[in-house]
JSON list of C-alpha atoms in Angstrom, two decimals:
[
{"chain": "A", "resi": 1, "resn": "MET", "atom": "CA", "xyz": [0.02, -0.04, 0.02]},
{"chain": "A", "resi": 2, "resn": "ALA", "atom": "CA", "xyz": [1.31, 3.39, -1.01]},
{"chain": "A", "resi": 3, "resn": "ASP", "atom": "CA", "xyz": [1.89, 6.13, 1.60]},
{"chain": "A", "resi": 4, "resn": "THR", "atom": "CA", "xyz": [1.82, 9.97, 1.53]},
{"chain": "A", "resi": 5, "resn": "TYR", "atom": "CA", "xyz": [4.59, 12.05, 3.06]},
{"chain": "A", "resi": 6, "resn": "THR", "atom": "CA", "xyz": [5.15, 15.69, 3.65]},
{"chain": "A", "resi": 7, "resn": "THR", "atom": "CA", "xyz": [8.47, 17.58, 3.45]},
{"chain": "A", "resi": 8, "resn": "LEU", "atom": "CA", "xyz": [8.98, 21.10, 4.72]},
{"chain": "A", "resi": 9, "resn": "TRP", "atom": "CA", "xyz": [10.43, 23.64, 2.23]},
{"chain": "A", "resi": 10, "resn": "THR", "atom": "CA", "xyz": [11.88, 26.89, 3.41]},
{"chain": "A", "resi": 11, "resn": "ASN", "atom": "CA", "xyz": [10.35, 30.22, 2.52]},
{"chain": "A", "resi": 12, "resn": "ASP", "atom": "CA", "xyz": [13.55, 31.27, 0.77]},
{"chain": "A", "resi": 13, "resn": "LEU", "atom": "CA", "xyz": [13.19, 28.26, -1.50]},
{"chain": "A", "resi": 14, "resn": "CYS", "atom": "CA", "xyz": [9.52, 28.98, -2.18]},
{"chain": "A", "resi": 15, "resn": "ASN", "atom": "CA", "xyz": [10.33, 32.65, -2.90]},
{"chain": "A", "resi": 16, "resn": "ALA", "atom": "CA", "xyz": [13.06, 31.53, -5.35]},
{"chain": "A", "resi": 17, "resn": "LEU", "atom": "CA", "xyz": [10.72, 29.10, -7.07]},
{"chain": "A", "resi": 18, "resn": "GLY", "atom": "CA", "xyz": [8.02, 31.83, -7.39]},
{"chain": "A", "resi": 19, "resn": "ALA", "atom": "CA", "xyz": [10.52, 34.34, -8.75]},
{"chain": "A", "resi": 20, "resn": "GLY", "atom": "CA", "xyz": [11.89, 31.67, -11.16]},
{"chain": "A", "resi": 21, "resn": "GLY", "atom": "CA", "xyz": [8.50, 31.14, -12.77]},
{"chain": "A", "resi": 22, "resn": "PHE", "atom": "CA", "xyz": [7.87, 27.61, -11.44]},
{"chain": "A", "resi": 23, "resn": "GLU", "atom": "CA", "xyz": [4.33, 28.28, -10.08]},
{"chain": "A", "resi": 24, "resn": "GLY", "atom": "CA", "xyz": [1.85, 26.21, -12.13]},
{"chain": "A", "resi": 25, "resn": "GLU", "atom": "CA", "xyz": [4.47, 23.73, -13.17]},
{"chain": "A", "resi": 26, "resn": "PRO", "atom": "CA", "xyz": [3.89, 20.05, -12.15]},
{"chain": "A", "resi": 27, "resn": "LEU", "atom": "CA", "xyz": [6.45, 18.60, -9.73]},
{"chain": "A", "resi": 28, "resn": "THR", "atom": "CA", "xyz": [8.58, 15.94, -11.37]},
{"chain": "A", "resi": 29, "resn": "VAL", "atom": "CA", "xyz": [11.84, 15.96, -9.35]},
{"chain": "A", "resi": 30, "resn": "LEU", "atom": "CA", "xyz": [12.80, 16.24, -5.63]},
{"chain": "A", "resi": 31, "resn": "PHE", "atom": "CA", "xyz": [16.17, 16.07, -3.94]},
{"chain": "A", "resi": 32, "resn": "GLY", "atom": "CA", "xyz": [16.91, 14.55, -0.58]},
{"chain": "A", "resi": 33, "resn": "GLY", "atom": "CA", "xyz": [20.00, 14.45, 1.58]},
{"chain": "A", "resi": 34, "resn": "PRO", "atom": "CA", "xyz": [21.42, 13.89, 5.03]},
{"chain": "A", "resi": 35, "resn": "HIS", "atom": "CA", "xyz": [20.64, 17.23, 6.61]},
{"chain": "A", "resi": 36, "resn": "THR", "atom": "CA", "xyz": [17.55, 18.88, 8.26]},
{"chain": "A", "resi": 37, "resn": "SER", "atom": "CA", "xyz": [17.42, 21.46, 5.50]},
{"chain": "A", "resi": 38, "resn": "MET", "atom": "CA", "xyz": [17.30, 18.65, 2.90]},
{"chain": "A", "resi": 39, "resn": "PRO", "atom": "CA", "xyz": [16.10, 15.46, 4.62]},
{"chain": "A", "resi": 40, "resn": "SER", "atom": "CA", "xyz": [16.50, 11.94, 3.25]},
{"chain": "A", "resi": 41, "resn": "PHE", "atom": "CA", "xyz": [13.37, 10.46, 1.64]},
{"chain": "A", "resi": 42, "resn": "THR", "atom": "CA", "xyz": [14.95, 7.04, 1.67]},
{"chain": "A", "resi": 43, "resn": "ARG", "atom": "CA", "xyz": [15.69, 7.19, 5.33]},
{"chain": "A", "resi": 44, "resn": "ALA", "atom": "CA", "xyz": [12.01, 8.08, 5.88]},
{"chain": "A", "resi": 45, "resn": "GLY", "atom": "CA", "xyz": [10.92, 4.94, 4.04]},
{"chain": "A", "resi": 46, "resn": "VAL", "atom": "CA", "xyz": [9.71, 6.53, 0.82]},
{"chain": "A", "resi": 47, "resn": "ARG", "atom": "CA", "xyz": [9.25, 3.92, -2.01]},
{"chain": "A", "resi": 48, "resn": "PRO", "atom": "CA", "xyz": [8.05, 4.02, -5.52]},
{"chain": "A", "resi": 49, "resn": "GLY", "atom": "CA", "xyz": [4.31, 4.60, -5.59]},
{"chain": "A", "resi": 50, "resn": "ASP", "atom": "CA", "xyz": [4.34, 6.81, -2.58]},
{"chain": "A", "resi": 51, "resn": "ARG", "atom": "CA", "xyz": [3.28, 10.55, -2.77]},
{"chain": "A", "resi": 52, "resn": "ILE", "atom": "CA", "xyz": [5.31, 13.50, -1.53]},
{"chain": "A", "resi": 53, "resn": "LEU", "atom": "CA", "xyz": [3.53, 16.73, -0.61]},
{"chain": "A", "resi": 54, "resn": "PRO", "atom": "CA", "xyz": [5.93, 19.67, -0.15]},
{"chain": "A", "resi": 55, "resn": "ILE", "atom": "CA", "xyz": [4.61, 22.08, 2.46]},
{"chain": "A", "resi": 56, "resn": "ARG", "atom": "CA", "xyz": [5.73, 25.47, 3.81]},
{"chain": "A", "resi": 57, "resn": "VAL", "atom": "CA", "xyz": [4.87, 27.46, 6.87]},
{"chain": "A", "resi": 58, "resn": "LEU", "atom": "CA", "xyz": [4.08, 31.15, 6.39]},
{"chain": "A", "resi": 59, "resn": "ARG", "atom": "CA", "xyz": [2.16, 33.57, 8.61]},
{"chain": "A", "resi": 60, "resn": "LYS", "atom": "CA", "xyz": [1.31, 30.82, 11.13]},
{"chain": "A", "resi": 61, "resn": "GLN", "atom": "CA", "xyz": [-0.34, 28.73, 8.36]},
{"chain": "A", "resi": 62, "resn": "VAL", "atom": "CA", "xyz": [0.78, 25.55, 6.60]},
{"chain": "A", "resi": 63, "resn": "TRP", "atom": "CA", "xyz": [0.55, 25.66, 2.84]},
{"chain": "A", "resi": 64, "resn": "VAL", "atom": "CA", "xyz": [0.52, 22.56, 0.61]},
{"chain": "A", "resi": 65, "resn": "LEU", "atom": "CA", "xyz": [2.59, 23.35, -2.50]},
{"chain": "A", "resi": 66, "resn": "GLY", "atom": "CA", "xyz": [2.01, 20.38, -4.78]},
{"chain": "A", "resi": 67, "resn": "ALA", "atom": "CA", "xyz": [2.35, 16.65, -5.07]},
{"chain": "A", "resi": 68, "resn": "LEU", "atom": "CA", "xyz": [4.81, 14.18, -6.64]},
{"chain": "A", "resi": 69, "resn": "GLU", "atom": "CA", "xyz": [4.09, 10.47, -7.18]},
{"chain": "A", "resi": 70, "resn": "VAL", "atom": "CA", "xyz": [7.42, 8.70, -6.81]},
{"chain": "A", "resi": 71, "resn": "GLU", "atom": "CA", "xyz": [8.45, 6.53, -9.71]},
{"chain": "A", "resi": 72, "resn": "ARG", "atom": "CA", "xyz": [11.98, 5.81, -8.65]},
{"chain": "A", "resi": 73, "resn": "THR", "atom": "CA", "xyz": [14.84, 7.01, -6.50]},
{"chain": "A", "resi": 74, "resn": "VAL", "atom": "CA", "xyz": [18.33, 7.46, -7.83]},
{"chain": "A", "resi": 75, "resn": "GLU", "atom": "CA", "xyz": [21.55, 8.06, -5.88]},
{"chain": "A", "resi": 76, "resn": "TYR", "atom": "CA", "xyz": [22.71, 11.58, -6.52]},
{"chain": "A", "resi": 77, "resn": "ASP", "atom": "CA", "xyz": [26.28, 10.52, -7.49]},
{"chain": "A", "resi": 78, "resn": "ALA", "atom": "CA", "xyz": [24.94, 8.26, -10.27]},
{"chain": "A", "resi": 79, "resn": "VAL", "atom": "CA", "xyz": [22.02, 10.40, -11.45]},
{"chain": "A", "resi": 80, "resn": "ARG", "atom": "CA", "xyz": [23.66, 11.79, -14.61]},
{"chain": "A", "resi": 81, "resn": "GLU", "atom": "CA", "xyz": [24.47, 8.26, -15.88]},
{"chain": "A", "resi": 82, "resn": "GLU", "atom": "CA", "xyz": [21.18, 6.69, -15.08]},
{"chain": "A", "resi": 83, "resn": "LEU", "atom": "CA", "xyz": [18.76, 9.18, -16.49]},
{"chain": "A", "resi": 84, "resn": "ASN", "atom": "CA", "xyz": [17.34, 9.27, -20.01]},
{"chain": "A", "resi": 85, "resn": "GLY", "atom": "CA", "xyz": [17.01, 12.48, -22.01]},
{"chain": "A", "resi": 86, "resn": "GLU", "atom": "CA", "xyz": [13.54, 13.36, -20.73]},
{"chain": "A", "resi": 87, "resn": "GLU", "atom": "CA", "xyz": [14.58, 12.74, -17.17]},
{"chain": "A", "resi": 88, "resn": "GLN", "atom": "CA", "xyz": [17.73, 14.84, -17.60]},
{"chain": "A", "resi": 89, "resn": "ALA", "atom": "CA", "xyz": [15.60, 17.72, -18.85]},
{"chain": "A", "resi": 90, "resn": "ARG", "atom": "CA", "xyz": [13.30, 17.46, -15.80]},
{"chain": "A", "resi": 91, "resn": "LEU", "atom": "CA", "xyz": [16.35, 17.36, -13.50]},
{"chain": "A", "resi": 92, "resn": "ASN", "atom": "CA", "xyz": [17.88, 20.40, -15.20]},
{"chain": "A", "resi": 93, "resn": "ARG", "atom": "CA", "xyz": [14.61, 22.34, -15.02]},
{"chain": "A", "resi": 94, "resn": "TRP", "atom": "CA", "xyz": [14.06, 21.66, -11.27]},
{"chain": "A", "resi": 95, "resn": "GLY", "atom": "CA", "xyz": [17.80, 22.10, -10.45]},
{"chain": "A", "resi": 96, "resn": "LEU", "atom": "CA", "xyz": [16.78, 25.08, -8.19]},
{"chain": "A", "resi": 97, "resn": "LEU", "atom": "CA", "xyz": [15.74, 22.49, -5.69]},
{"chain": "A", "resi": 98, "resn": "GLU", "atom": "CA", "xyz": [19.18, 20.93, -5.66]},
{"chain": "A", "resi": 99, "resn": "THR", "atom": "CA", "xyz": [21.81, 21.90, -3.02]},
{"chain": "A", "resi": 100, "resn": "SER", "atom": "CA", "xyz": [25.31, 20.83, -2.26]},
{"chain": "A", "resi": 101, "resn": "CYS", "atom": "CA", "xyz": [24.09, 18.30, 0.31]},
{"chain": "A", "resi": 102, "resn": "ALA", "atom": "CA", "xyz": [21.86, 16.30, -2.06]},
{"chain": "A", "resi": 103, "resn": "SER", "atom": "CA", "xyz": [22.46, 12.51, -1.88]},
{"chain": "A", "resi": 104, "resn": "GLU", "atom": "CA", "xyz": [19.28, 11.24, -3.56]},
{"chain": "A", "resi": 105, "resn": "VAL", "atom": "CA", "xyz": [16.90, 12.26, -6.40]},
{"chain": "A", "resi": 106, "resn": "LEU", "atom": "CA", "xyz": [13.21, 11.27, -6.54]},
{"chain": "A", "resi": 107, "resn": "LEU", "atom": "CA", "xyz": [11.67, 11.15, -10.01]},
{"chain": "A", "resi": 108, "resn": "GLY", "atom": "CA", "xyz": [8.03, 11.02, -10.76]},
{"chain": "A", "resi": 109, "resn": "ALA", "atom": "CA", "xyz": [5.45, 11.52, -13.36]},
{"chain": "A", "resi": 110, "resn": "PRO", "atom": "CA", "xyz": [4.14, 15.16, -13.49]},
{"chain": "A", "resi": 111, "resn": "GLY", "atom": "CA", "xyz": [2.24, 15.57, -10.24]},
{"chain": "A", "resi": 112, "resn": "ALA", "atom": "CA", "xyz": [0.05, 18.35, -8.90]},
{"chain": "A", "resi": 113, "resn": "PRO", "atom": "CA", "xyz": [1.32, 21.74, -10.08]},
{"chain": "A", "resi": 114, "resn": "LEU", "atom": "CA", "xyz": [3.34, 23.94, -7.80]},
{"chain": "A", "resi": 115, "resn": "ALA", "atom": "CA", "xyz": [1.10, 26.60, -6.22]},
{"chain": "A", "resi": 116, "resn": "PHE", "atom": "CA", "xyz": [1.53, 28.99, -3.25]},
{"chain": "A", "resi": 117, "resn": "ASP", "atom": "CA", "xyz": [-2.17, 29.62, -2.65]},
{"chain": "A", "resi": 118, "resn": "ARG", "atom": "CA", "xyz": [-3.39, 26.42, -0.92]},
{"chain": "A", "resi": 119, "resn": "PRO", "atom": "CA", "xyz": [-3.42, 26.97, 2.85]},
{"chain": "A", "resi": 120, "resn": "VAL", "atom": "CA", "xyz": [-4.45, 24.09, 5.17]},
{"chain": "A", "resi": 121, "resn": "PRO", "atom": "CA", "xyz": [-7.72, 25.10, 6.74]},
{"chain": "A", "resi": 122, "resn": "PRO", "atom": "CA", "xyz": [-7.47, 25.74, 10.46]},
{"chain": "A", "resi": 123, "resn": "ASP", "atom": "CA", "xyz": [-9.78, 22.85, 11.36]},
{"chain": "A", "resi": 124, "resn": "LEU", "atom": "CA", "xyz": [-7.70, 20.40, 9.26]},
{"chain": "A", "resi": 125, "resn": "LEU", "atom": "CA", "xyz": [-4.45, 21.83, 10.74]},
{"chain": "A", "resi": 126, "resn": "GLY", "atom": "CA", "xyz": [-5.75, 21.03, 14.21]},
{"chain": "A", "resi": 127, "resn": "ARG", "atom": "CA", "xyz": [-6.34, 17.40, 13.37]},
{"chain": "A", "resi": 128, "resn": "LEU", "atom": "CA", "xyz": [-3.50, 16.76, 10.95]},
{"chain": "A", "resi": 129, "resn": "THR", "atom": "CA", "xyz": [-1.94, 13.56, 11.98]},
{"chain": "A", "resi": 130, "resn": "TYR", "atom": "CA", "xyz": [1.23, 11.67, 11.16]},
{"chain": "A", "resi": 131, "resn": "ARG", "atom": "CA", "xyz": [2.09, 7.97, 11.76]},
{"chain": "A", "resi": 132, "resn": "SER", "atom": "CA", "xyz": [5.20, 6.07, 12.44]},
{"chain": "A", "resi": 133, "resn": "ARG", "atom": "CA", "xyz": [6.18, 2.70, 13.85]},
{"chain": "A", "resi": 134, "resn": "ARG", "atom": "CA", "xyz": [5.53, 4.16, 17.33]},
{"chain": "A", "resi": 135, "resn": "GLY", "atom": "CA", "xyz": [1.91, 5.19, 16.51]},
{"chain": "A", "resi": 136, "resn": "GLU", "atom": "CA", "xyz": [0.17, 8.34, 15.50]},
{"chain": "A", "resi": 137, "resn": "ARG", "atom": "CA", "xyz": [0.83, 11.91, 16.40]},
{"chain": "A", "resi": 138, "resn": "GLN", "atom": "CA", "xyz": [-0.79, 15.24, 15.64]},
{"chain": "A", "resi": 139, "resn": "ILE", "atom": "CA", "xyz": [1.47, 18.23, 14.89]},
{"chain": "A", "resi": 140, "resn": "LYS", "atom": "CA", "xyz": [2.45, 20.24, 17.85]},
{"chain": "A", "resi": 141, "resn": "HIS", "atom": "CA", "xyz": [2.15, 23.98, 18.52]},
{"chain": "A", "resi": 142, "resn": "VAL", "atom": "CA", "xyz": [-1.28, 24.49, 16.90]},
{"chain": "A", "resi": 143, "resn": "VAL", "atom": "CA", "xyz": [-3.23, 27.06, 18.85]},
{"chain": "A", "resi": 144, "resn": "ASP", "atom": "CA", "xyz": [-6.63, 28.36, 17.70]},
{"chain": "A", "resi": 145, "resn": "GLY", "atom": "CA", "xyz": [-6.01, 27.07, 14.15]},
{"chain": "A", "resi": 146, "resn": "GLU", "atom": "CA", "xyz": [-2.58, 28.74, 13.87]},
{"chain": "A", "resi": 147, "resn": "LEU", "atom": "CA", "xyz": [0.85, 27.07, 13.85]},
{"chain": "A", "resi": 148, "resn": "ARG", "atom": "CA", "xyz": [3.06, 28.74, 16.39]},
{"chain": "A", "resi": 149, "resn": "SER", "atom": "CA", "xyz": [6.21, 26.66, 15.69]},
{"chain": "A", "resi": 150, "resn": "ALA", "atom": "CA", "xyz": [7.16, 24.56, 12.63]},
{"chain": "A", "resi": 151, "resn": "VAL", "atom": "CA", "xyz": [9.56, 22.26, 14.52]},
{"chain": "A", "resi": 152, "resn": "SER", "atom": "CA", "xyz": [7.27, 19.26, 14.34]},
{"chain": "A", "resi": 153, "resn": "LEU", "atom": "CA", "xyz": [7.05, 19.50, 10.49]},
{"chain": "A", "resi": 154, "resn": "GLN", "atom": "CA", "xyz": [10.81, 19.62, 9.77]},
{"chain": "A", "resi": 155, "resn": "GLY", "atom": "CA", "xyz": [11.75, 16.41, 7.95]},
{"chain": "A", "resi": 156, "resn": "VAL", "atom": "CA", "xyz": [9.96, 13.89, 5.87]},
{"chain": "A", "resi": 157, "resn": "TYR", "atom": "CA", "xyz": [6.95, 12.47, 7.68]},
{"chain": "A", "resi": 158, "resn": "ARG", "atom": "CA", "xyz": [4.30, 9.88, 6.73]},
{"chain": "A", "resi": 159, "resn": "LEU", "atom": "CA", "xyz": [0.73, 11.12, 6.99]},
{"chain": "A", "resi": 160, "resn": "ALA", "atom": "CA", "xyz": [-2.05, 9.06, 8.54]},
{"chain": "A", "resi": 161, "resn": "PRO", "atom": "CA", "xyz": [-4.54, 7.86, 5.86]},
{"chain": "A", "resi": 162, "resn": "ASP", "atom": "CA", "xyz": [-7.29, 10.38, 6.60]},
{"chain": "A", "resi": 163, "resn": "SER", "atom": "CA", "xyz": [-4.87, 13.35, 6.67]},
{"chain": "A", "resi": 164, "resn": "ALA", "atom": "CA", "xyz": [-3.23, 12.14, 3.49]},
{"chain": "A", "resi": 165, "resn": "ARG", "atom": "CA", "xyz": [-6.67, 11.98, 1.76]},
{"chain": "A", "resi": 166, "resn": "GLU", "atom": "CA", "xyz": [-7.59, 15.45, 2.88]},
{"chain": "A", "resi": 167, "resn": "LEU", "atom": "CA", "xyz": [-4.37, 17.05, 1.93]},
{"chain": "A", "resi": 168, "resn": "ALA", "atom": "CA", "xyz": [-4.52, 15.30, -1.53]},
{"chain": "A", "resi": 169, "resn": "GLU", "atom": "CA", "xyz": [-8.03, 16.69, -2.02]},
{"chain": "A", "resi": 170, "resn": "LEU", "atom": "CA", "xyz": [-6.69, 20.18, -1.10]},
{"chain": "A", "resi": 171, "resn": "VAL", "atom": "CA", "xyz": [-4.13, 19.96, -4.02]},
{"chain": "A", "resi": 172, "resn": "GLY", "atom": "CA", "xyz": [-6.74, 18.39, -6.34]},
{"chain": "A", "resi": 173, "resn": "HIS", "atom": "CA", "xyz": [-4.74, 15.14, -6.56]},
{"chain": "A", "resi": 174, "resn": "THR", "atom": "CA", "xyz": [-6.32, 11.69, -6.64]},
{"chain": "A", "resi": 175, "resn": "PRO", "atom": "CA", "xyz": [-5.65, 9.83, -3.28]},
{"chain": "A", "resi": 176, "resn": "VAL", "atom": "CA", "xyz": [-3.14, 7.06, -3.30]},
{"chain": "A", "resi": 177, "resn": "PRO", "atom": "CA", "xyz": [-5.02, 3.73, -2.94]}
]
C-alpha cells in the first residue's frame, strides 16, 4: 500500500521558485539528503508509488505546495549516468531544488502543479496526523487554528490515511489507494 509524506520547504526556496516562474508547473523531481534542510526520503521509508507533498509555513499557516508520485529514487552521485534524455531535462529544469548536500533524487510523473495559494484550513491543521512505527501523532504547537512553531514539521513524515486523503483533495490530486 502506498503512503503519503510531507516535506517542509523553506520560505527562501519558495520565494526563489516563485521568482523563477515555477508556479503552475507540475512537480517531477525532488532532492533529498542527510541534513535537516534537505532530509532523506529514503531514510524516511519513501518507496516508488508513494506521494510527496511539499509544504511551507508562512504567517502561522501551513501551505500545501504540490504533489509528486514517486516513480523511482536514484543516488545523486549516479544520477547523470542513469537518466534518459527526458529525465535529464526534468532534472535540469528543477535544479533550483538541488543543493550541495543532495544525496538522492526522486523522479516522478508530472504531479500536482506547484502553487503557493493552498493553505491548510485551520480545522484540518488542528487534526493533521502523522504516523510512524511508534503510533500516530498530531502536529504540535497548533493554537486556535494557527501554527506557532514549525519544528514538528521539519523532515519527511508519513501522514495518517485520513490526513493524506484530505491534503490530496486540497491539492486536487487523486488519493493514493
